[in-house]
Amino acid sequence: MRKKYQIETDEVLLAAICRREADAFAVLYDRYGPRMYRYFYRMFWRDSAKAEDFTQDLFLKIIEKATLFNPAYSVKTWLYTIAANMCKGEFRRMQHAGNYVENIPDTAFYLLPETIDNQLFETCLRASIDDLEEHHKQCFILRYQEALSVREISNIVGCPEGTVKSRLHHAVRKVAGQMEAWREIKGA
């Protein structure tokens, strides 16, 4: 039965999930589970346990709220919207609990060896992305790591496309500035 759903659109799968068809849910999970895990993993400072928990919670929400899906949007956009709202809620919870991390330390810029390999470059890039303000980080990850369009991001984060473009501009400038510092240190 699961094979039957492999070729179906996301919208057909969601309709089947509303009818409580487990095979349809399994196919949707296979399609989007790894993507959503990567999104949460990046948003929560590469905390794999938290990413796994949030991915599971997201798919539980999908089961519970499948009937609320608005077919005017794509299922992918709907999933990322729910995920983005979950992140916002978690960041608010962390802020109120007093363990919100404003800036992840970027020690890689201070302790660079003479020969820098790709792994160190990736570490510096990740640190630069993690250093972004949450709304800039979210847009950056959705655009450049999840390959979503500006329109899709606009729908997900609930702001105009111009605001998304502005956030992307600021995020790219900040990341580029930090990576330029890395390049200068590397060249030294």
Coordinates of C-alpha atoms in Angstrom, one line a residue:
M1 CA 0.0 0.0 0.0
R2 CA 2.9 2.4 0.8
K3 CA 4.1 2.1 -2.8
K4 CA 0.8 3.5 -3.9
Y5 CA 1.6 6.8 -2.2
Q6 CA 5.2 7.1 -3.5
I7 CA 4.1 8.9 -6.7
E8 CA 1.3 11.0 -5.1
T9 CA 1.6 14.7 -4.6
D10 CA 2.1 16.2 -1.1
E11 CA -1.5 17.5 -1.2
V12 CA -2.9 14.0 -1.9
L13 CA -0.8 12.6 0.9
L14 CA -2.1 15.2 3.3
A15 CA -5.7 14.4 2.3
A16 CA -4.9 10.7 3.0
I17 CA -3.4 11.6 6.3
C18 CA -6.7 13.4 7.2
R19 CA -8.3 10.0 6.6
R20 CA -5.7 8.5 9.0
E21 CA -3.9 6.5 6.4
A22 CA -0.6 5.5 8.0
D23 CA 1.1 4.7 4.7
A24 CA 0.5 8.2 3.4
F25 CA 2.0 9.6 6.6
A26 CA 5.1 7.4 6.2
V27 CA 5.7 8.6 2.7
L28 CA 5.3 12.3 3.7
Y29 CA 7.7 11.6 6.6
D30 CA 10.2 10.0 4.2
R31 CA 10.0 13.0 1.9
Y32 CA 10.3 15.7 4.5
G33 CA 11.7 14.2 7.7
P34 CA 15.4 14.6 6.8
R35 CA 14.8 18.2 5.5
M36 CA 13.0 19.2 8.6
Y37 CA 15.6 17.6 10.8
R38 CA 18.3 19.6 9.0
Y39 CA 16.4 22.8 9.4
F40 CA 15.9 22.3 13.2
Y41 CA 19.5 21.1 13.5
R42 CA 20.8 24.4 11.9
M43 CA 18.3 26.6 13.8
F44 CA 19.2 25.0 17.2
W45 CA 23.0 25.3 17.0
R46 CA 23.6 21.8 15.7
D47 CA 21.9 20.2 18.7
S48 CA 21.0 16.8 17.3
A49 CA 18.8 15.7 20.2
K50 CA 16.8 18.9 20.0
A51 CA 16.5 18.7 16.2
E52 CA 15.2 15.1 16.6
D53 CA 12.7 16.1 19.2
F54 CA 11.4 19.0 17.2
T55 CA 11.2 16.9 14.0
Q56 CA 9.1 14.4 15.9
D57 CA 6.9 17.1 17.4
L58 CA 6.4 18.7 14.0
F59 CA 5.1 15.5 12.5
L60 CA 2.8 14.9 15.4
K61 CA 1.4 18.4 14.8
I62 CA 0.9 17.4 11.1
I63 CA -1.2 14.4 12.2
E64 CA -3.2 16.5 14.6
K65 CA -3.7 19.5 12.3
A66 CA -3.8 18.0 8.8
T67 CA -7.4 19.2 8.4
L68 CA -6.2 22.8 8.9
F69 CA -4.0 22.8 5.8
N70 CA -4.9 25.6 3.4
P71 CA -4.6 24.3 -0.2
A72 CA -3.8 27.8 -1.4
Y73 CA -0.2 27.1 -0.1
S74 CA 2.1 24.3 -0.8
V75 CA 2.5 21.5 1.7
K76 CA 6.3 22.3 1.8
T77 CA 5.6 25.9 2.7
W78 CA 3.0 24.8 5.4
L79 CA 5.6 22.5 7.0
Y80 CA 8.3 25.1 7.1
T81 CA 5.8 27.6 8.5
I82 CA 4.9 25.3 11.4
A83 CA 8.6 24.5 11.9
A84 CA 9.5 28.3 11.9
N85 CA 6.7 28.9 14.5
M86 CA 8.0 26.1 16.6
C87 CA 11.5 27.7 16.5
K88 CA 10.1 31.1 17.5
G89 CA 8.3 29.6 20.4
E90 CA 11.4 27.8 21.6
F91 CA 13.5 30.9 21.3
R92 CA 10.9 32.8 23.4
R93 CA 10.8 30.0 25.9
M94 CA 14.6 30.0 26.1
Q95 CA 14.7 33.8 26.6
H96 CA 12.2 33.6 29.5
A97 CA 14.1 30.7 31.0
G98 CA 17.3 32.8 30.9
N99 CA 19.3 30.4 28.9
Y100 CA 19.0 32.1 25.5
V101 CA 22.3 32.2 23.7
E102 CA 22.8 35.6 22.0
N103 CA 26.1 34.7 20.4
I104 CA 27.8 31.4 20.0
P105 CA 31.5 32.0 20.7
D106 CA 33.5 32.0 17.5
T107 CA 36.9 30.9 18.8
A108 CA 37.9 29.5 15.4
F109 CA 38.8 33.1 14.3
Y110 CA 41.4 33.3 17.1
L111 CA 43.0 29.9 17.0
L112 CA 43.7 29.3 13.3
P113 CA 46.5 27.0 12.3
E114 CA 48.9 27.9 9.5
T115 CA 47.2 25.5 7.0
I116 CA 43.5 25.7 7.0
D117 CA 41.5 22.9 5.6
N118 CA 37.9 22.7 4.4
Q119 CA 36.7 21.5 7.8
L120 CA 37.9 24.6 9.5
F121 CA 36.3 26.7 6.8
E122 CA 33.0 24.9 7.4
T123 CA 33.4 25.5 11.1
C124 CA 34.0 29.2 10.6
L125 CA 31.0 29.4 8.2
R126 CA 28.7 27.6 10.7
A127 CA 29.9 29.9 13.5
S128 CA 29.2 33.0 11.3
I129 CA 25.7 31.7 10.5
D130 CA 25.0 30.8 14.2
D131 CA 26.1 34.4 15.1
L132 CA 23.2 35.9 13.1
E133 CA 20.1 37.3 14.8
E134 CA 17.4 34.7 14.8
H135 CA 15.2 36.3 12.1
H136 CA 18.3 36.8 9.8
K137 CA 19.5 33.3 10.6
Q138 CA 16.1 31.8 9.8
C139 CA 15.9 33.5 6.4
F140 CA 19.5 32.7 5.5
I141 CA 19.0 29.0 6.3
L142 CA 15.7 28.8 4.4
R143 CA 17.2 30.5 1.4
Y144 CA 20.7 29.2 1.1
Q145 CA 20.6 25.9 2.9
E146 CA 17.0 24.8 2.2
A147 CA 16.9 26.4 -1.2
L148 CA 13.5 28.0 -0.8
S149 CA 12.4 31.0 -2.8
V150 CA 11.9 34.4 -1.4
R151 CA 8.1 34.1 -1.9
E152 CA 8.1 30.7 0.0
I153 CA 10.2 32.3 2.8
S154 CA 7.8 35.2 3.0
N155 CA 4.9 32.9 3.5
I156 CA 6.7 30.8 6.1
V157 CA 7.9 33.7 8.3
G158 CA 4.8 35.8 7.7
C159 CA 6.4 39.0 6.4
P160 CA 6.6 40.8 3.1
E161 CA 9.0 39.6 0.4
G162 CA 10.9 43.0 0.7
T163 CA 11.5 42.3 4.4
V164 CA 12.8 38.8 3.5
K165 CA 15.1 40.3 0.9
S166 CA 16.4 42.9 3.5
R167 CA 17.0 40.2 6.1
L168 CA 18.9 38.1 3.5
H169 CA 20.9 41.1 2.5
H170 CA 21.9 41.9 6.1
A171 CA 22.6 38.2 6.8
V172 CA 24.8 37.8 3.7
R173 CA 26.7 41.0 4.5
K174 CA 27.4 39.8 8.1
V175 CA 28.4 36.3 7.1
A176 CA 30.6 37.7 4.3
G177 CA 32.3 40.1 6.6
Q178 CA 33.1 37.4 9.1
M179 CA 34.3 35.1 6.3
E180 CA 36.5 38.0 5.0
A181 CA 38.1 38.2 8.4
W182 CA 38.7 34.5 8.2
R183 CA 40.3 34.9 4.7
E184 CA 42.5 37.7 6.0
I185 CA 43.7 35.6 8.9
K186 CA 44.2 32.7 6.5
G187 CA 46.4 34.9 4.3
A188 CA 48.4 36.2 7.2

